[in-house]
Amino acid sequence: MSKDLVVILTALNLEYQAVRRKLAGPQVHHHERGTRFEVGTVQGTSCRVALGLTNKGNHSAAVIAERAIQEFSPAAVLFVGVAGALWDTARLGDVVMATHVYAYHGGTSEDDGLKARPRGWEAPHGISQLAAHLARVNDWADDAPGHGRAPQVRFGAIAAGEVVQNSKISAEAQWIRQHYNDALAIEMEAAGVAQAGHLSGAPVAIIRGISDRADGTKNSAKDRNWQPRAAANAAAFATRLAVELLGEQEQIAMSRAEKAQSADRPAERVSNTVHNSTVGIMAGSVKDSNVHLNTAPLAAGPTGLVAELNGFREHLKHHHVEGALDDDTYREALADLESARRTASENTLDSSRRTTMTLKRLRGLVADCPVLVAELAHLITAGR
């Protein structure tokens, strides 16, 4: 599969449900080793999300993250859920986006004490920039009457360990303060997901809603109140980030495809003599001293679009024969193309929307073939 979706992972079922409520039409996707994902689209958009549950701990999170990356080849992996705040730097309900992740339990025990062996992963620059922009725009949060002030997004380090941290005076708390005192939040999975992304080459973002203080004041009553709100805030920001991320990548892919198509298009040089001087026209024709560019429109109506889709099938076949598309991608592309042909022939407002969504998904599948992407850009416009 191509990078036409975002994977979102959570550790707790409460966090999973918060993200799932943001999705339309989730469908179960079975991994061959038994892991279940759900694939849907963010409500009101064409952004596809594969949602999975890792359970607690860095080790489990790393395994499921690696499995998701290999299964979906996503544009990015977002790990979403709740965390405890450190040093009173973030308020309950706020969202922390990790600029980098610490695996804080690394160290070596010597005669004169435990020495830290820091391990860290930085967030990808592009995702961090986009997240900072969304935080500045600040229109991502759900309207929540009676919940007081709107949540804020804060950027900083997140510490990930192997124990539940709920003390300001424990040995672990002192260790974190001594060696990782720039961390804003603490949790138990981000290091595993970050490592999986590092080894697989997949961009990873860690997004956590603050549900407690990790200072000994955590209790069940507060958890019942703040955990759902913190999880919902993290889910709201993460799904908005996913939508914007795929939108940016789509624009970049289209721009590259257009440039590639321009570079590959043969130049038809036509000359016209005017007053003993020659005027050279590139990629066009001259009639009666007027220039007419070669911009043949698609045939009008659903019949014309279906005919164009039939022609696109031959282009797909050619790229498959030439080795530009592997067997699996080719089969999926043909299935999407057939689905687009069926909906295009229905000629209704809803079928037009479904045709456009299917063609966008098809464009994601063939993203490595700029010429096909450029052709699909015109077909998508016609499908609308």
mmCIF file of C-alpha atoms in Angstrom:
data_model
loop_
_atom_site.group_PDB
_atom_site.id
_atom_site.type_symbol
_atom_site.label_atom_id
_atom_site.label_comp_id
_atom_site.label_asym_id
_atom_site.label_seq_id
_atom_site.Cartn_x
_atom_site.Cartn_y
_atom_site.Cartn_z
ATOM 1 C CA MET A 1 0.000 0.000 0.000
ATOM 2 C CA SER A 2 1.128 3.574 -0.567
ATOM 3 C CA LYS A 3 1.368 6.476 1.839
ATOM 4 C CA ASP A 4 -2.254 7.554 1.561
ATOM 5 C CA LEU A 5 -3.226 7.179 5.226
ATOM 6 C CA VAL A 6 -2.056 7.913 8.761
ATOM 7 C CA VAL A 7 -1.740 5.277 11.484
ATOM 8 C CA ILE A 8 -3.023 6.324 14.918
ATOM 9 C CA LEU A 9 -2.161 4.090 17.871
ATOM 10 C CA THR A 10 -3.353 4.220 21.476
ATOM 11 C CA ALA A 11 -2.486 2.241 24.607
ATOM 12 C CA LEU A 12 -5.838 2.324 26.430
ATOM 13 C CA ASN A 13 -9.305 1.479 25.194
ATOM 14 C CA LEU A 14 -10.573 4.837 26.478
ATOM 15 C CA GLU A 15 -8.030 6.558 24.210
ATOM 16 C CA TYR A 16 -8.956 4.261 21.317
ATOM 17 C CA GLN A 17 -12.638 5.143 21.643
ATOM 18 C CA ALA A 18 -11.837 8.877 21.712
ATOM 19 C CA VAL A 19 -10.124 8.567 18.310
ATOM 20 C CA ARG A 20 -12.711 6.157 16.912
ATOM 21 C CA ARG A 21 -15.478 8.684 17.554
ATOM 22 C CA LYS A 22 -13.679 10.966 15.104
ATOM 23 C CA LEU A 23 -13.842 8.393 12.285
ATOM 24 C CA ALA A 24 -16.544 7.673 9.726
ATOM 25 C CA GLY A 25 -17.188 4.172 8.428
ATOM 26 C CA PRO A 26 -14.458 2.278 10.320
ATOM 27 C CA GLN A 27 -13.875 -1.191 8.888
ATOM 28 C CA VAL A 28 -11.943 -3.983 10.603
ATOM 29 C CA HIS A 29 -8.589 -4.809 9.023
ATOM 30 C CA HIS A 30 -6.975 -8.088 10.128
ATOM 31 C CA HIS A 31 -3.214 -8.455 10.302
ATOM 32 C CA GLU A 32 -2.023 -11.961 9.479
ATOM 33 C CA ARG A 33 -0.640 -12.335 13.031
ATOM 34 C CA GLY A 34 -3.973 -11.557 14.658
ATOM 35 C CA THR A 35 -3.709 -7.818 15.342
ATOM 36 C CA ARG A 36 -6.938 -5.988 14.535
ATOM 37 C CA PHE A 37 -6.975 -2.481 13.150
ATOM 38 C CA GLU A 38 -9.897 -0.341 12.059
ATOM 39 C CA VAL A 39 -9.594 1.778 8.923
ATOM 40 C CA GLY A 40 -11.911 4.748 8.412
ATOM 41 C CA THR A 41 -11.874 8.377 7.371
ATOM 42 C CA VAL A 42 -11.820 11.426 9.606
ATOM 43 C CA GLN A 43 -15.406 12.719 9.630
ATOM 44 C CA GLY A 44 -16.093 15.270 6.917
ATOM 45 C CA THR A 45 -12.808 14.610 5.106
ATOM 46 C CA SER A 46 -11.179 12.057 2.803
ATOM 47 C CA CYS A 47 -8.279 11.514 5.241
ATOM 48 C CA ARG A 48 -7.865 7.770 5.874
ATOM 49 C CA VAL A 49 -6.798 6.562 9.315
ATOM 50 C CA ALA A 50 -5.763 3.094 10.469
ATOM 51 C CA LEU A 51 -6.478 2.865 14.202
ATOM 52 C CA GLY A 52 -4.838 0.307 16.475
ATOM 53 C CA LEU A 53 -4.508 -0.577 20.179
ATOM 54 C CA THR A 54 -1.046 -1.389 21.589
ATOM 55 C CA ASN A 55 -1.822 -1.915 25.291
ATOM 56 C CA LYS A 56 0.494 -0.545 28.000
ATOM 57 C CA GLY A 57 4.264 -0.440 27.863
ATOM 58 C CA ASN A 58 7.051 0.507 25.468
ATOM 59 C CA HIS A 59 7.708 -3.057 24.326
ATOM 60 C CA SER A 60 4.146 -3.795 23.261
ATOM 61 C CA ALA A 61 3.861 -0.350 21.660
ATOM 62 C CA ALA A 62 7.038 -0.924 19.637
ATOM 63 C CA VAL A 63 5.845 -4.278 18.290
ATOM 64 C CA ILE A 64 2.397 -3.051 17.254
ATOM 65 C CA ALA A 65 3.840 0.161 15.780
ATOM 66 C CA GLU A 66 6.302 -1.825 13.671
ATOM 67 C CA ARG A 67 3.483 -4.147 12.584
ATOM 68 C CA ALA A 68 1.282 -1.195 11.591
ATOM 69 C CA ILE A 69 4.099 0.456 9.641
ATOM 70 C CA GLN A 70 4.813 -2.709 7.668
ATOM 71 C CA GLU A 71 1.115 -3.345 7.026
ATOM 72 C CA PHE A 72 0.060 0.140 5.895
ATOM 73 C CA SER A 73 3.228 2.040 4.876
ATOM 74 C CA PRO A 74 1.646 5.170 6.378
ATOM 75 C CA ALA A 75 2.482 8.805 5.778
ATOM 76 C CA ALA A 76 3.020 9.043 9.557
ATOM 77 C CA VAL A 77 2.361 7.285 12.849
ATOM 78 C CA LEU A 78 0.640 9.281 15.587
ATOM 79 C CA PHE A 79 0.656 7.896 19.117
ATOM 80 C CA VAL A 80 -2.275 9.425 20.966
ATOM 81 C CA GLY A 81 -3.542 9.262 24.533
ATOM 82 C CA VAL A 82 -3.117 10.612 28.059
ATOM 83 C CA ALA A 83 -0.072 11.365 30.192
ATOM 84 C CA GLY A 84 0.924 12.858 33.532
ATOM 85 C CA ALA A 85 2.251 16.413 33.745
ATOM 86 C CA LEU A 86 5.681 17.159 35.240
ATOM 87 C CA TRP A 87 6.722 20.295 37.169
ATOM 88 C CA ASP A 88 3.273 21.958 36.805
ATOM 89 C CA THR A 89 4.209 23.101 33.303
ATOM 90 C CA ALA A 90 0.993 21.910 31.648
ATOM 91 C CA ARG A 91 -2.539 22.168 32.970
ATOM 92 C CA LEU A 92 -5.056 19.341 33.105
ATOM 93 C CA GLY A 93 -6.718 18.929 29.727
ATOM 94 C CA ASP A 94 -3.872 20.539 27.771
ATOM 95 C CA VAL A 95 -2.227 18.663 24.903
ATOM 96 C CA VAL A 96 1.520 18.023 24.812
ATOM 97 C CA MET A 97 3.142 17.370 21.455
ATOM 98 C CA ALA A 98 6.582 15.819 21.887
ATOM 99 C CA THR A 99 9.507 17.701 20.381
ATOM 100 C CA HIS A 100 11.584 14.732 21.486
ATOM 101 C CA VAL A 101 11.106 11.544 23.507
ATOM 102 C CA TYR A 102 13.334 10.252 26.308
ATOM 103 C CA ALA A 103 13.662 6.586 27.274
ATOM 104 C CA TYR A 104 14.536 7.574 30.821
ATOM 105 C CA HIS A 105 15.226 4.154 32.324
ATOM 106 C CA GLY A 106 18.528 3.688 30.497
ATOM 107 C CA GLY A 107 21.599 3.765 32.783
ATOM 108 C CA THR A 108 24.538 1.930 34.303
ATOM 109 C CA SER A 109 24.879 0.979 37.978
ATOM 110 C CA GLU A 110 28.331 1.740 39.420
ATOM 111 C CA ASP A 111 29.874 1.854 42.885
ATOM 112 C CA ASP A 112 29.206 5.551 43.203
ATOM 113 C CA GLY A 113 25.629 5.383 41.997
ATOM 114 C CA LEU A 114 23.386 5.041 38.966
ATOM 115 C CA LYS A 115 24.642 6.928 35.908
ATOM 116 C CA ALA A 116 22.234 8.006 33.168
ATOM 117 C CA ARG A 117 22.638 6.744 29.630
ATOM 118 C CA PRO A 118 20.233 9.037 27.762
ATOM 119 C CA ARG A 119 18.347 7.727 24.755
ATOM 120 C CA GLY A 120 16.202 10.112 22.770
ATOM 121 C CA TRP A 121 14.360 10.600 19.480
ATOM 122 C CA GLU A 122 13.436 13.941 17.942
ATOM 123 C CA ALA A 123 10.112 14.580 16.265
ATOM 124 C CA PRO A 124 10.264 15.023 12.455
ATOM 125 C CA HIS A 125 10.764 18.674 11.539
ATOM 126 C CA GLY A 126 7.905 18.853 9.024
ATOM 127 C CA ILE A 127 5.325 17.403 11.414
ATOM 128 C CA SER A 128 6.521 19.658 14.237
ATOM 129 C CA GLN A 129 6.191 22.716 11.994
ATOM 130 C CA LEU A 130 2.683 21.737 10.921
ATOM 131 C CA ALA A 131 1.621 21.033 14.515
ATOM 132 C CA ALA A 132 2.972 24.409 15.650
ATOM 133 C CA HIS A 133 0.973 26.102 12.894
ATOM 134 C CA LEU A 134 -2.233 24.328 13.966
ATOM 135 C CA ALA A 135 -1.576 25.330 17.566
ATOM 136 C CA ARG A 136 -1.253 28.972 16.514
ATOM 137 C CA VAL A 137 -4.436 28.857 14.444
ATOM 138 C CA ASN A 138 -6.079 27.225 17.491
ATOM 139 C CA ASP A 139 -9.322 26.056 15.876
ATOM 140 C CA TRP A 140 -8.839 22.331 16.384
ATOM 141 C CA ALA A 141 -10.529 21.788 19.775
ATOM 142 C CA ASP A 142 -14.041 20.411 20.071
ATOM 143 C CA ASP A 143 -16.675 22.668 21.559
ATOM 144 C CA ALA A 144 -17.245 21.411 25.083
ATOM 145 C CA PRO A 145 -19.835 23.473 27.019
ATOM 146 C CA GLY A 146 -19.200 23.518 30.749
ATOM 147 C CA HIS A 147 -15.575 22.397 30.466
ATOM 148 C CA GLY A 148 -14.119 25.818 31.202
ATOM 149 C CA ARG A 149 -11.142 27.172 29.295
ATOM 150 C CA ALA A 150 -10.115 25.770 25.919
ATOM 151 C CA PRO A 151 -7.171 23.351 25.958
ATOM 152 C CA GLN A 152 -3.785 24.596 24.791
ATOM 153 C CA VAL A 153 -1.073 22.763 22.859
ATOM 154 C CA ARG A 154 2.360 22.741 24.451
ATOM 155 C CA PHE A 155 5.584 21.538 22.835
ATOM 156 C CA GLY A 156 8.409 19.875 24.705
ATOM 157 C CA ALA A 157 10.039 16.615 25.728
ATOM 158 C CA ILE A 158 8.066 13.588 26.904
ATOM 159 C CA ALA A 159 9.669 11.002 29.195
ATOM 160 C CA ALA A 160 8.721 7.365 28.616
ATOM 161 C CA GLY A 161 9.524 4.666 31.162
ATOM 162 C CA GLU A 162 8.333 1.288 32.371
ATOM 163 C CA VAL A 163 6.463 2.251 35.573
ATOM 164 C CA VAL A 164 3.419 4.333 36.452
ATOM 165 C CA GLN A 165 4.830 7.549 37.930
ATOM 166 C CA ASN A 166 2.775 9.128 40.745
ATOM 167 C CA SER A 167 5.161 10.782 43.179
ATOM 168 C CA LYS A 168 7.221 13.975 43.544
ATOM 169 C CA ILE A 169 9.680 12.478 46.065
ATOM 170 C CA SER A 170 10.336 8.900 44.874
ATOM 171 C CA ALA A 171 13.734 7.820 43.575
ATOM 172 C CA GLU A 172 12.323 7.718 40.042
ATOM 173 C CA ALA A 173 10.941 11.249 40.361
ATOM 174 C CA GLN A 174 14.310 12.536 41.588
ATOM 175 C CA TRP A 175 16.051 10.701 38.724
ATOM 176 C CA ILE A 176 13.821 12.345 36.137
ATOM 177 C CA ARG A 177 14.247 15.774 37.711
ATOM 178 C CA GLN A 178 18.036 15.370 37.750
ATOM 179 C CA HIS A 179 18.530 14.033 34.217
ATOM 180 C CA TYR A 180 15.379 14.913 32.221
ATOM 181 C CA ASN A 181 14.108 18.108 33.825
ATOM 182 C CA ASP A 182 12.986 19.617 30.493
ATOM 183 C CA ALA A 183 10.305 16.931 30.084
ATOM 184 C CA LEU A 184 6.737 18.271 30.212
ATOM 185 C CA ALA A 185 4.955 14.941 30.573
ATOM 186 C CA ILE A 186 5.574 11.333 31.480
ATOM 187 C CA GLU A 187 4.072 8.087 30.160
ATOM 188 C CA MET A 188 4.939 4.477 29.228
ATOM 189 C CA GLU A 189 4.792 3.937 25.433
ATOM 190 C CA ALA A 190 6.331 6.799 23.428
ATOM 191 C CA ALA A 191 9.890 5.420 23.448
ATOM 192 C CA GLY A 192 8.757 2.139 21.893
ATOM 193 C CA VAL A 193 6.799 3.840 19.124
ATOM 194 C CA ALA A 194 9.637 6.293 18.456
ATOM 195 C CA GLN A 195 12.123 3.439 18.149
ATOM 196 C CA ALA A 196 9.854 1.547 15.749
ATOM 197 C CA GLY A 197 9.521 4.640 13.596
ATOM 198 C CA HIS A 198 13.286 5.220 13.669
ATOM 199 C CA LEU A 199 14.062 1.682 12.518
ATOM 200 C CA SER A 200 11.332 1.672 9.853
ATOM 201 C CA GLY A 201 11.907 5.178 8.506
ATOM 202 C CA ALA A 202 8.349 6.254 9.334
ATOM 203 C CA PRO A 203 7.676 9.728 10.789
ATOM 204 C CA VAL A 204 6.321 9.502 14.345
ATOM 205 C CA ALA A 205 4.500 12.119 16.427
ATOM 206 C CA ILE A 206 3.558 11.686 20.089
ATOM 207 C CA ILE A 207 0.420 13.559 21.182
ATOM 208 C CA ARG A 208 -0.700 13.371 24.812
ATOM 209 C CA GLY A 209 -3.553 14.929 26.741
ATOM 210 C CA ILE A 210 -2.708 15.778 30.372
ATOM 211 C CA SER A 211 -4.961 13.792 32.702
ATOM 212 C CA ASP A 212 -3.046 14.006 36.015
ATOM 213 C CA ARG A 213 -0.015 15.553 37.730
ATOM 214 C CA ALA A 214 2.088 12.409 38.348
ATOM 215 C CA ASP A 215 2.848 13.878 41.790
ATOM 216 C CA GLY A 216 0.961 11.683 44.242
ATOM 217 C CA THR A 217 -2.395 13.437 43.774
ATOM 218 C CA LYS A 218 -3.642 11.046 41.107
ATOM 219 C CA ASN A 219 -6.807 9.284 42.239
ATOM 220 C CA SER A 220 -9.762 7.459 40.728
ATOM 221 C CA ALA A 221 -12.221 10.340 41.081
ATOM 222 C CA LYS A 222 -9.951 12.724 39.177
ATOM 223 C CA ASP A 223 -9.147 10.067 36.597
ATOM 224 C CA ARG A 224 -12.835 9.526 35.874
ATOM 225 C CA ASN A 225 -13.199 13.246 35.275
ATOM 226 C CA TRP A 226 -10.009 14.163 33.437
ATOM 227 C CA GLN A 227 -8.981 11.037 31.537
ATOM 228 C CA PRO A 228 -11.877 11.163 29.046
ATOM 229 C CA ARG A 229 -11.453 14.904 28.525
ATOM 230 C CA ALA A 230 -7.692 14.660 28.078
ATOM 231 C CA ALA A 231 -8.082 11.715 25.688
ATOM 232 C CA ALA A 232 -10.725 13.605 23.677
ATOM 233 C CA ASN A 233 -8.493 16.679 23.402
ATOM 234 C CA ALA A 234 -5.544 14.599 22.232
ATOM 235 C CA ALA A 235 -7.769 12.802 19.686
ATOM 236 C CA ALA A 236 -9.126 16.119 18.369
ATOM 237 C CA PHE A 237 -5.664 17.562 17.801
ATOM 238 C CA ALA A 238 -4.263 14.328 16.362
ATOM 239 C CA THR A 239 -7.043 13.825 13.803
ATOM 240 C CA ARG A 240 -6.788 17.462 12.703
ATOM 241 C CA LEU A 241 -3.029 16.998 12.322
ATOM 242 C CA ALA A 242 -3.614 13.843 10.250
ATOM 243 C CA VAL A 243 -5.992 15.673 7.904
ATOM 244 C CA GLU A 244 -3.594 18.577 7.368
ATOM 245 C CA LEU A 245 -0.599 16.269 6.991
ATOM 246 C CA LEU A 246 -2.171 14.229 4.197
ATOM 247 C CA GLY A 247 -3.471 17.396 2.562
ATOM 248 C CA GLU A 248 0.047 18.845 2.431
ATOM 249 C CA GLN A 249 1.495 15.624 1.063
ATOM 250 C CA GLU A 250 -1.194 15.501 -1.612
ATOM 251 C CA GLN A 251 -0.321 19.018 -2.717
ATOM 252 C CA ILE A 252 3.389 18.173 -2.805
ATOM 253 C CA ALA A 253 2.732 15.010 -4.849
ATOM 254 C CA MET A 254 0.593 16.912 -7.348
ATOM 255 C CA SER A 255 3.227 19.640 -7.699
ATOM 256 C CA ARG A 256 5.953 17.075 -8.330
ATOM 257 C CA ALA A 257 3.772 15.218 -10.803
ATOM 258 C CA GLU A 258 3.032 18.387 -12.739
ATOM 259 C CA LYS A 259 6.729 19.216 -12.900
ATOM 260 C CA ALA A 260 7.549 15.690 -14.042
ATOM 261 C CA GLN A 261 4.828 15.794 -16.670
ATOM 262 C CA SER A 262 6.159 19.112 -17.949
ATOM 263 C CA ALA A 263 9.657 17.706 -18.135
ATOM 264 C CA ASP A 264 8.510 14.563 -19.965
ATOM 265 C CA ARG A 265 6.154 16.293 -22.426
ATOM 266 C CA PRO A 266 7.739 16.484 -25.896
ATOM 267 C CA ALA A 267 8.078 20.047 -27.106
ATOM 268 C CA GLU A 268 6.320 20.716 -30.366
ATOM 269 C CA ARG A 269 8.128 23.623 -31.959
ATOM 270 C CA VAL A 270 6.007 25.566 -34.476
ATOM 271 C CA SER A 271 7.234 28.651 -36.244
ATOM 272 C CA ASN A 272 5.366 31.603 -37.723
ATOM 273 C CA THR A 273 7.090 34.179 -39.919
ATOM 274 C CA VAL A 274 6.113 37.783 -39.311
ATOM 275 C CA HIS A 275 7.887 40.646 -41.123
ATOM 276 C CA ASN A 276 10.915 38.469 -41.925
ATOM 277 C CA SER A 277 11.324 37.379 -38.284
ATOM 278 C CA THR A 278 10.569 33.941 -36.825
ATOM 279 C CA VAL A 279 8.527 33.489 -33.645
ATOM 280 C CA GLY A 280 9.030 30.094 -31.878
ATOM 281 C CA ILE A 281 6.026 28.656 -30.011
ATOM 282 C CA MET A 282 6.560 25.735 -27.584
ATOM 283 C CA ALA A 283 3.885 23.067 -27.016
ATOM 284 C CA GLY A 284 1.235 24.809 -29.080
ATOM 285 C CA SER A 285 -0.002 25.546 -32.588
ATOM 286 C CA VAL A 286 -0.427 28.688 -34.657
ATOM 287 C CA LYS A 287 -3.530 29.362 -36.762
ATOM 288 C CA ASP A 288 -4.081 32.663 -38.584
ATOM 289 C CA SER A 289 -1.382 34.212 -36.398
ATOM 290 C CA ASN A 290 -3.221 33.239 -33.195
ATOM 291 C CA VAL A 291 -1.709 30.868 -30.605
ATOM 292 C CA HIS A 292 -3.867 27.926 -29.425
ATOM 293 C CA LEU A 293 -2.442 25.850 -26.572
ATOM 294 C CA ASN A 294 -2.955 22.089 -26.607
ATOM 295 C CA THR A 295 -5.389 21.836 -23.704
ATOM 296 C CA ALA A 296 -7.857 19.194 -24.797
ATOM 297 C CA PRO A 297 -10.691 19.030 -22.219
ATOM 298 C CA LEU A 298 -12.164 15.840 -20.965
ATOM 299 C CA ALA A 299 -15.394 14.786 -22.629
ATOM 300 C CA ALA A 300 -18.396 16.137 -20.736
ATOM 301 C CA GLY A 301 -20.745 14.057 -18.605
ATOM 302 C CA PRO A 302 -20.441 10.661 -16.913
ATOM 303 C CA THR A 303 -20.073 8.826 -20.227
ATOM 304 C CA GLY A 304 -17.010 10.891 -21.058
ATOM 305 C CA LEU A 305 -15.485 10.291 -17.618
ATOM 306 C CA VAL A 306 -16.088 6.549 -17.851
ATOM 307 C CA ALA A 307 -14.385 6.533 -21.248
ATOM 308 C CA GLU A 308 -11.405 8.386 -19.796
ATOM 309 C CA LEU A 309 -11.242 5.884 -16.918
ATOM 310 C CA ASN A 310 -11.226 3.051 -19.442
ATOM 311 C CA GLY A 311 -8.267 4.700 -21.126
ATOM 312 C CA PHE A 312 -6.514 5.093 -17.782
ATOM 313 C CA ARG A 313 -6.768 1.326 -17.302
ATOM 314 C CA GLU A 314 -4.433 0.865 -20.290
ATOM 315 C CA HIS A 315 -1.961 3.311 -18.775
ATOM 316 C CA LEU A 316 -2.028 1.333 -15.519
ATOM 317 C CA LYS A 317 -1.383 -1.877 -17.432
ATOM 318 C CA HIS A 318 1.547 -0.290 -19.257
ATOM 319 C CA HIS A 319 3.189 0.855 -16.008
ATOM 320 C CA HIS A 320 2.662 -2.595 -14.504
ATOM 321 C CA VAL A 321 4.257 -4.319 -17.498
ATOM 322 C CA GLU A 322 7.169 -1.885 -17.337
ATOM 323 C CA GLY A 323 7.686 -2.742 -13.646
ATOM 324 C CA ALA A 324 6.702 0.671 -12.249
ATOM 325 C CA LEU A 325 3.786 -0.922 -10.335
ATOM 326 C CA ASP A 326 4.153 -4.165 -8.385
ATOM 327 C CA ASP A 327 1.523 -6.897 -8.588
ATOM 328 C CA ASP A 328 -0.251 -6.010 -5.312
ATOM 329 C CA THR A 329 -0.433 -2.302 -6.101
ATOM 330 C CA TYR A 330 -1.652 -3.037 -9.628
ATOM 331 C CA ARG A 331 -4.457 -5.291 -8.362
ATOM 332 C CA GLU A 332 -5.574 -2.708 -5.784
ATOM 333 C CA ALA A 333 -5.402 0.050 -8.387
ATOM 334 C CA LEU A 334 -7.580 -1.942 -10.783
ATOM 335 C CA ALA A 335 -10.129 -2.549 -8.015
ATOM 336 C CA ASP A 336 -10.283 1.163 -7.193
ATOM 337 C CA LEU A 337 -10.528 2.041 -10.883
ATOM 338 C CA GLU A 338 -13.441 -0.359 -11.384
ATOM 339 C CA SER A 339 -15.174 1.118 -8.329
ATOM 340 C CA ALA A 340 -14.699 4.628 -9.741
ATOM 341 C CA ARG A 341 -16.127 3.528 -13.111
ATOM 342 C CA ARG A 342 -19.248 2.117 -11.447
ATOM 343 C CA THR A 343 -19.952 5.193 -9.337
ATOM 344 C CA ALA A 344 -19.179 7.579 -12.230
ATOM 345 C CA SER A 345 -21.795 5.879 -14.391
ATOM 346 C CA GLU A 346 -24.517 6.470 -11.738
ATOM 347 C CA ASN A 347 -24.400 10.242 -12.375
ATOM 348 C CA THR A 348 -25.724 11.466 -8.993
ATOM 349 C CA LEU A 349 -24.359 14.001 -6.515
ATOM 350 C CA ASP A 350 -23.438 11.276 -4.038
ATOM 351 C CA SER A 351 -21.851 9.121 -6.748
ATOM 352 C CA SER A 352 -19.751 12.102 -7.837
ATOM 353 C CA ARG A 353 -18.448 12.457 -4.298
ATOM 354 C CA ARG A 354 -17.694 8.736 -4.051
ATOM 355 C CA THR A 355 -15.973 8.754 -7.435
ATOM 356 C CA THR A 356 -13.738 11.618 -6.353
ATOM 357 C CA MET A 357 -12.811 9.891 -3.083
ATOM 358 C CA THR A 358 -12.003 6.643 -4.896
ATOM 359 C CA LEU A 359 -9.834 8.435 -7.448
ATOM 360 C CA LYS A 360 -7.970 10.201 -4.638
ATOM 361 C CA ARG A 361 -7.327 6.847 -3.012
ATOM 362 C CA LEU A 362 -6.137 5.508 -6.365
ATOM 363 C CA ARG A 363 -3.801 8.486 -6.697
ATOM 364 C CA GLY A 364 -2.270 7.523 -3.357
ATOM 365 C CA LEU A 365 -1.671 3.987 -4.582
ATOM 366 C CA VAL A 366 0.241 5.152 -7.676
ATOM 367 C CA ALA A 367 2.046 8.033 -5.952
ATOM 368 C CA ASP A 368 5.415 6.690 -7.150
ATOM 369 C CA CYS A 369 4.374 7.181 -10.805
ATOM 370 C CA PRO A 370 4.223 10.962 -11.428
ATOM 371 C CA VAL A 371 2.670 10.626 -14.895
ATOM 372 C CA LEU A 372 -0.244 8.579 -13.518
ATOM 373 C CA VAL A 373 -0.683 11.022 -10.620
ATOM 374 C CA ALA A 374 -0.913 13.909 -13.081
ATOM 375 C CA GLU A 375 -3.521 12.084 -15.173
ATOM 376 C CA LEU A 376 -5.559 11.351 -12.079
ATOM 377 C CA ALA A 377 -5.483 15.016 -11.075
ATOM 378 C CA HIS A 378 -7.442 15.817 -14.260
ATOM 379 C CA LEU A 379 -9.797 12.870 -13.738
ATOM 380 C CA ILE A 380 -10.492 13.979 -10.145
ATOM 381 C CA THR A 381 -11.396 17.434 -11.390
ATOM 382 C CA ALA A 382 -13.754 15.886 -13.946
ATOM 383 C CA GLY A 383 -15.255 13.591 -11.296
ATOM 384 C CA ARG A 384 -16.298 16.597 -9.243
#
